[in-house]
Amino acid sequence: MLKTKTLPTPTMMKKDFATSRLDKFGVMPEAFLKEFNTKDASVRRYLLNSFTLFASISPEQQHQILNDLIQAEILNLAKKSQNYIQNKIIEVLKTFGIVKSMQPSEIADYYYRYYLMTGFIPEDVTADYLSKIIDFILGVEIAKMILSMSFIQQQRLFEIQGNYSNQVILFYRYIKPIRRKLIADKVIKRDKRGEHYYAIPLLTESEKLDYVFELFNMDKILYLGSSAKNFTFDKEYIYNQERGE
């Protein structure tokens, strides 16, 4: 004889339900709850229905949906700011002999990396946010440029900076960590003089990016990008090949 399965009876709603917290483990940020309560009723219903459906699918599907939504929103931001960023970035990078087309896909990649480091996507593209994105892009590009230089070229770069404090910051905060890492990873070898000064690091674009984000946090990248606008750069002097090397 089959036993009848007893279904659990619904839990009675407590009297203090309206004021009780459902996120007893602190999962739901307080700021989100406050923002949620300011939305129109139709928006709240839509969000609740979306959350319910989202909770019913597998973690893999959740991850894919979140990734797709993030990329779509970032691509939208990149398209909105494309012309402004193109003009600003191309103008500065030209002074370093760096040619970048800054197509929407490239800008979107930087937006995505910025998001990964900050966990923040703005509701709108503000002047302050654009300024940080521009400094971020410039910081990464200048760091990649330094990674591509021989040590003697790096030395010439920081030596021609007119301000002594700029020289010190450029060397100790950026060049020295890069040198230490390239030597430790044996990316460069000693030259004929028994030093590393004339060896050119052979790195792919992907490897350069990996080094940049491993060596420098957001603050250092933004500072380098902001400072780069005032750097002195002499391509002919910096890249002048030494005789006999």
mmCIF file of C-alpha atoms in Angstrom:
data_model
loop_
_atom_site.group_PDB
_atom_site.id
_atom_site.type_symbol
_atom_site.label_atom_id
_atom_site.label_comp_id
_atom_site.label_asym_id
_atom_site.label_seq_id
_atom_site.Cartn_x
_atom_site.Cartn_y
_atom_site.Cartn_z
ATOM 1 C CA MET A 1 0.000 0.000 0.000
ATOM 2 C CA LEU A 2 1.489 3.287 -1.077
ATOM 3 C CA LYS A 3 1.979 5.853 1.612
ATOM 4 C CA THR A 4 0.542 9.237 0.970
ATOM 5 C CA LYS A 5 3.277 11.865 0.923
ATOM 6 C CA THR A 6 2.464 14.650 3.321
ATOM 7 C CA LEU A 7 3.160 18.067 1.869
ATOM 8 C CA PRO A 8 4.659 20.664 4.191
ATOM 9 C CA THR A 9 2.161 23.191 5.413
ATOM 10 C CA PRO A 10 2.884 26.795 4.449
ATOM 11 C CA THR A 11 4.634 28.841 7.090
ATOM 12 C CA MET A 12 2.318 31.399 8.597
ATOM 13 C CA MET A 13 3.293 34.965 7.839
ATOM 14 C CA LYS A 14 4.631 36.638 10.944
ATOM 15 C CA LYS A 15 3.059 39.813 12.230
ATOM 16 C CA ASP A 16 6.316 41.713 11.780
ATOM 17 C CA PHE A 17 6.779 40.447 8.202
ATOM 18 C CA ALA A 18 6.670 43.946 6.706
ATOM 19 C CA THR A 19 9.603 45.123 8.803
ATOM 20 C CA SER A 20 11.622 41.908 9.033
ATOM 21 C CA ARG A 21 14.742 41.334 6.989
ATOM 22 C CA LEU A 22 14.642 38.402 4.570
ATOM 23 C CA ASP A 23 18.380 38.576 3.920
ATOM 24 C CA LYS A 24 19.384 37.250 7.325
ATOM 25 C CA PHE A 25 22.833 36.344 6.014
ATOM 26 C CA GLY A 26 23.476 39.859 4.744
ATOM 27 C CA VAL A 27 23.311 38.818 1.085
ATOM 28 C CA MET A 28 21.150 41.712 -0.076
ATOM 29 C CA PRO A 29 22.993 45.040 0.214
ATOM 30 C CA GLU A 30 21.115 47.690 2.166
ATOM 31 C CA ALA A 31 21.763 50.235 -0.595
ATOM 32 C CA PHE A 32 20.055 47.988 -3.145
ATOM 33 C CA LEU A 33 16.965 47.604 -0.968
ATOM 34 C CA LYS A 34 16.683 51.365 -0.559
ATOM 35 C CA GLU A 35 17.068 51.893 -4.303
ATOM 36 C CA PHE A 36 14.562 49.117 -5.037
ATOM 37 C CA ASN A 37 11.917 50.765 -2.852
ATOM 38 C CA THR A 38 12.210 54.016 -4.817
ATOM 39 C CA LYS A 39 11.211 52.334 -8.101
ATOM 40 C CA ASP A 40 7.724 52.436 -9.592
ATOM 41 C CA ALA A 41 5.436 49.512 -8.825
ATOM 42 C CA SER A 42 5.704 48.171 -12.384
ATOM 43 C CA VAL A 43 9.522 48.234 -12.197
ATOM 44 C CA ARG A 44 9.485 46.477 -8.832
ATOM 45 C CA ARG A 45 7.217 43.729 -10.189
ATOM 46 C CA TYR A 46 9.430 43.310 -13.227
ATOM 47 C CA LEU A 47 12.540 43.012 -11.077
ATOM 48 C CA LEU A 48 10.886 40.525 -8.716
ATOM 49 C CA ASN A 49 9.726 38.356 -11.618
ATOM 50 C CA SER A 50 13.205 38.539 -13.182
ATOM 51 C CA PHE A 51 14.876 37.577 -9.901
ATOM 52 C CA THR A 52 12.502 34.655 -9.472
ATOM 53 C CA LEU A 53 13.244 33.321 -12.950
ATOM 54 C CA PHE A 54 16.964 33.934 -12.470
ATOM 55 C CA ALA A 55 16.988 31.958 -9.222
ATOM 56 C CA SER A 56 15.356 28.970 -10.937
ATOM 57 C CA ILE A 57 18.108 28.352 -13.503
ATOM 58 C CA SER A 58 21.498 26.699 -13.034
ATOM 59 C CA PRO A 59 24.582 28.607 -11.792
ATOM 60 C CA GLU A 60 26.173 28.156 -15.224
ATOM 61 C CA GLN A 61 23.174 29.756 -16.927
ATOM 62 C CA GLN A 62 23.143 32.545 -14.335
ATOM 63 C CA HIS A 63 26.802 33.277 -15.016
ATOM 64 C CA GLN A 64 26.243 33.316 -18.794
ATOM 65 C CA ILE A 65 23.244 35.652 -18.539
ATOM 66 C CA LEU A 66 25.100 38.061 -16.231
ATOM 67 C CA ASN A 67 28.120 38.071 -18.513
ATOM 68 C CA ASP A 68 25.967 38.728 -21.598
ATOM 69 C CA LEU A 69 24.079 41.551 -19.867
ATOM 70 C CA ILE A 70 27.282 43.174 -18.600
ATOM 71 C CA GLN A 71 28.925 43.023 -22.022
ATOM 72 C CA ALA A 72 25.813 44.431 -23.713
ATOM 73 C CA GLU A 73 25.650 47.352 -21.272
ATOM 74 C CA ILE A 74 29.388 48.031 -21.569
ATOM 75 C CA LEU A 75 29.203 47.987 -25.369
ATOM 76 C CA ASN A 76 26.345 50.488 -25.134
ATOM 77 C CA LEU A 77 28.458 52.797 -22.945
ATOM 78 C CA ALA A 78 31.403 52.452 -25.326
ATOM 79 C CA LYS A 79 29.293 53.449 -28.323
ATOM 80 C CA LYS A 80 27.927 56.494 -26.491
ATOM 81 C CA SER A 81 31.404 57.783 -25.644
ATOM 82 C CA GLN A 82 33.289 56.545 -28.704
ATOM 83 C CA ASN A 83 33.937 59.864 -30.441
ATOM 84 C CA TYR A 84 34.974 61.682 -27.275
ATOM 85 C CA ILE A 85 37.349 58.923 -26.148
ATOM 86 C CA GLN A 86 38.789 58.459 -29.637
ATOM 87 C CA ASN A 87 39.757 62.111 -29.918
ATOM 88 C CA LYS A 88 41.280 62.342 -26.439
ATOM 89 C CA ILE A 89 43.196 59.060 -26.506
ATOM 90 C CA ILE A 90 44.520 59.294 -30.066
ATOM 91 C CA GLU A 91 45.761 62.839 -29.445
ATOM 92 C CA VAL A 92 47.805 61.875 -26.369
ATOM 93 C CA LEU A 93 49.134 58.561 -27.699
ATOM 94 C CA LYS A 94 50.404 60.243 -30.856
ATOM 95 C CA THR A 95 52.914 62.153 -28.742
ATOM 96 C CA PHE A 96 54.420 58.775 -27.766
ATOM 97 C CA GLY A 97 54.438 57.444 -31.312
ATOM 98 C CA ILE A 98 51.625 55.000 -30.457
ATOM 99 C CA VAL A 99 49.027 54.530 -33.185
ATOM 100 C CA LYS A 100 45.595 53.382 -31.970
ATOM 101 C CA SER A 101 42.344 53.478 -33.925
ATOM 102 C CA MET A 102 40.228 53.071 -30.743
ATOM 103 C CA GLN A 103 37.337 51.311 -32.428
ATOM 104 C CA PRO A 104 34.171 50.583 -30.371
ATOM 105 C CA SER A 105 35.352 47.008 -29.685
ATOM 106 C CA GLU A 106 38.681 48.285 -28.287
ATOM 107 C CA ILE A 107 36.937 50.873 -26.118
ATOM 108 C CA ALA A 108 34.480 48.217 -24.908
ATOM 109 C CA ASP A 109 37.405 45.966 -23.907
ATOM 110 C CA TYR A 110 38.796 48.762 -21.728
ATOM 111 C CA TYR A 111 35.370 49.437 -20.224
ATOM 112 C CA TYR A 112 35.096 45.730 -19.385
ATOM 113 C CA ARG A 113 38.530 45.600 -17.760
ATOM 114 C CA TYR A 114 37.697 48.737 -15.812
ATOM 115 C CA TYR A 115 34.483 47.066 -14.650
ATOM 116 C CA LEU A 116 36.365 43.905 -13.596
ATOM 117 C CA MET A 117 38.690 45.999 -11.417
ATOM 118 C CA THR A 118 36.022 48.278 -9.929
ATOM 119 C CA GLY A 119 32.812 46.229 -10.107
ATOM 120 C CA PHE A 120 31.022 49.388 -11.215
ATOM 121 C CA ILE A 121 28.912 50.234 -14.269
ATOM 122 C CA PRO A 122 27.467 53.760 -14.198
ATOM 123 C CA GLU A 123 23.859 54.530 -15.008
ATOM 124 C CA ASP A 124 25.092 57.258 -17.331
ATOM 125 C CA VAL A 125 28.402 58.375 -18.835
ATOM 126 C CA THR A 126 29.371 61.354 -16.686
ATOM 127 C CA ALA A 127 32.345 63.660 -17.228
ATOM 128 C CA ASP A 128 34.060 62.243 -14.137
ATOM 129 C CA TYR A 129 33.586 58.662 -15.292
ATOM 130 C CA LEU A 130 34.874 59.481 -18.779
ATOM 131 C CA SER A 131 37.918 61.176 -17.279
ATOM 132 C CA LYS A 132 38.757 58.032 -15.304
ATOM 133 C CA ILE A 133 38.218 55.784 -18.318
ATOM 134 C CA ILE A 134 40.577 57.959 -20.377
ATOM 135 C CA ASP A 135 43.243 57.922 -17.642
ATOM 136 C CA PHE A 136 42.762 54.156 -17.351
ATOM 137 C CA ILE A 137 43.283 53.596 -21.084
ATOM 138 C CA LEU A 138 46.299 55.896 -21.183
ATOM 139 C CA GLY A 139 47.788 54.274 -18.085
ATOM 140 C CA VAL A 140 47.521 50.811 -19.585
ATOM 141 C CA GLU A 141 48.929 51.921 -22.949
ATOM 142 C CA ILE A 142 51.910 53.742 -21.406
ATOM 143 C CA ALA A 143 52.625 50.774 -19.119
ATOM 144 C CA LYS A 144 52.585 48.513 -22.188
ATOM 145 C CA MET A 145 54.971 50.899 -23.936
ATOM 146 C CA ILE A 146 57.407 50.755 -20.990
ATOM 147 C CA LEU A 147 57.149 46.955 -20.970
ATOM 148 C CA SER A 148 58.190 46.946 -24.634
ATOM 149 C CA MET A 149 61.322 49.047 -24.025
ATOM 150 C CA SER A 150 64.858 47.931 -23.298
ATOM 151 C CA PHE A 151 66.198 49.079 -19.939
ATOM 152 C CA ILE A 152 68.349 51.765 -21.550
ATOM 153 C CA GLN A 153 65.271 53.111 -23.367
ATOM 154 C CA GLN A 154 63.357 53.138 -20.083
ATOM 155 C CA GLN A 155 66.220 55.038 -18.475
ATOM 156 C CA ARG A 156 66.195 57.654 -21.202
ATOM 157 C CA LEU A 157 62.441 58.019 -20.782
ATOM 158 C CA PHE A 158 62.568 58.888 -17.086
ATOM 159 C CA GLU A 159 65.763 60.947 -17.395
ATOM 160 C CA ILE A 160 64.226 63.417 -19.874
ATOM 161 C CA GLN A 161 61.318 64.229 -17.538
ATOM 162 C CA GLY A 162 62.024 67.770 -16.422
ATOM 163 C CA ASN A 163 60.601 67.438 -12.922
ATOM 164 C CA TYR A 164 62.759 65.407 -10.514
ATOM 165 C CA SER A 165 59.760 64.116 -8.558
ATOM 166 C CA ASN A 166 58.234 62.870 -11.820
ATOM 167 C CA GLN A 167 61.482 61.061 -12.586
ATOM 168 C CA VAL A 168 61.491 59.374 -9.187
ATOM 169 C CA ILE A 169 57.838 58.322 -9.384
ATOM 170 C CA LEU A 170 58.170 57.044 -12.955
ATOM 171 C CA PHE A 171 61.235 54.983 -12.103
ATOM 172 C CA TYR A 172 60.424 53.557 -8.675
ATOM 173 C CA ARG A 173 56.663 53.125 -9.096
ATOM 174 C CA TYR A 174 56.589 51.825 -12.672
ATOM 175 C CA ILE A 175 59.934 51.077 -14.317
ATOM 176 C CA LYS A 176 61.615 49.271 -11.418
ATOM 177 C CA PRO A 177 58.735 46.791 -10.808
ATOM 178 C CA ILE A 178 58.643 46.062 -14.549
ATOM 179 C CA ARG A 179 62.394 45.422 -14.663
ATOM 180 C CA ARG A 180 62.276 43.185 -11.605
ATOM 181 C CA LYS A 181 59.438 41.120 -13.073
ATOM 182 C CA LEU A 182 60.985 40.752 -16.527
ATOM 183 C CA ILE A 183 64.263 39.594 -14.999
ATOM 184 C CA ALA A 184 62.543 37.193 -12.590
ATOM 185 C CA ASP A 185 60.494 35.659 -15.416
ATOM 186 C CA LYS A 186 63.580 35.491 -17.669
ATOM 187 C CA VAL A 187 61.767 37.426 -20.380
ATOM 188 C CA ILE A 188 65.002 39.242 -21.133
ATOM 189 C CA LYS A 189 68.556 37.923 -21.123
ATOM 190 C CA ARG A 190 71.844 39.595 -20.307
ATOM 191 C CA ASP A 191 73.492 41.322 -23.252
ATOM 192 C CA LYS A 192 77.129 41.243 -24.356
ATOM 193 C CA ARG A 193 78.124 43.608 -21.560
ATOM 194 C CA GLY A 194 76.711 41.260 -18.943
ATOM 195 C CA GLU A 195 73.757 43.538 -18.229
ATOM 196 C CA HIS A 196 70.088 43.648 -19.214
ATOM 197 C CA TYR A 197 70.096 47.198 -20.549
ATOM 198 C CA TYR A 198 69.963 46.548 -24.273
ATOM 199 C CA ALA A 199 67.687 43.500 -24.462
ATOM 200 C CA ILE A 200 64.240 44.121 -25.932
ATOM 201 C CA PRO A 201 61.400 42.183 -24.223
ATOM 202 C CA LEU A 202 59.541 40.021 -26.740
ATOM 203 C CA LEU A 203 55.973 39.957 -25.457
ATOM 204 C CA THR A 204 52.622 39.427 -27.141
ATOM 205 C CA GLU A 205 49.803 41.925 -26.638
ATOM 206 C CA SER A 206 48.075 39.501 -24.275
ATOM 207 C CA GLU A 207 51.248 38.992 -22.234
ATOM 208 C CA LYS A 208 51.762 42.740 -21.889
ATOM 209 C CA LEU A 209 48.243 43.171 -20.556
ATOM 210 C CA ASP A 210 48.741 40.310 -18.108
ATOM 211 C CA TYR A 211 51.881 41.987 -16.761
ATOM 212 C CA VAL A 212 50.211 45.389 -16.494
ATOM 213 C CA PHE A 213 47.306 44.106 -14.404
ATOM 214 C CA GLU A 214 49.538 41.881 -12.319
ATOM 215 C CA LEU A 215 52.000 44.656 -11.463
ATOM 216 C CA PHE A 216 49.737 47.682 -11.077
ATOM 217 C CA ASN A 217 46.485 48.301 -9.234
ATOM 218 C CA MET A 218 43.810 50.741 -10.351
ATOM 219 C CA ASP A 219 45.287 53.748 -8.517
ATOM 220 C CA LYS A 220 48.702 53.281 -10.142
ATOM 221 C CA ILE A 221 47.213 52.831 -13.601
ATOM 222 C CA LEU A 222 45.063 55.951 -13.254
ATOM 223 C CA TYR A 223 47.999 57.992 -11.927
ATOM 224 C CA LEU A 224 50.211 56.933 -14.820
ATOM 225 C CA GLY A 225 47.495 57.783 -17.325
ATOM 226 C CA SER A 226 46.904 61.198 -15.783
ATOM 227 C CA SER A 227 50.636 61.964 -15.604
ATOM 228 C CA ALA A 228 51.278 60.807 -19.164
ATOM 229 C CA LYS A 229 49.497 63.870 -20.521
ATOM 230 C CA ASN A 230 52.397 65.965 -19.199
ATOM 231 C CA PHE A 231 55.279 63.602 -19.988
ATOM 232 C CA THR A 232 58.203 64.709 -22.115
ATOM 233 C CA PHE A 233 58.814 62.231 -24.919
ATOM 234 C CA ASP A 234 61.580 62.264 -27.535
ATOM 235 C CA LYS A 235 61.184 59.224 -29.753
ATOM 236 C CA GLU A 236 64.423 59.752 -31.692
ATOM 237 C CA TYR A 237 66.502 60.071 -28.507
ATOM 238 C CA ILE A 238 64.821 57.252 -26.568
ATOM 239 C CA TYR A 239 64.967 54.686 -29.360
ATOM 240 C CA ASN A 240 68.402 55.623 -30.677
ATOM 241 C CA GLN A 241 70.248 52.306 -30.946
ATOM 242 C CA GLU A 242 73.657 52.165 -29.265
ATOM 243 C CA ARG A 243 76.626 51.383 -31.516
ATOM 244 C CA GLY A 244 77.867 47.858 -31.251
ATOM 245 C CA GLU A 245 74.650 46.563 -29.674
#
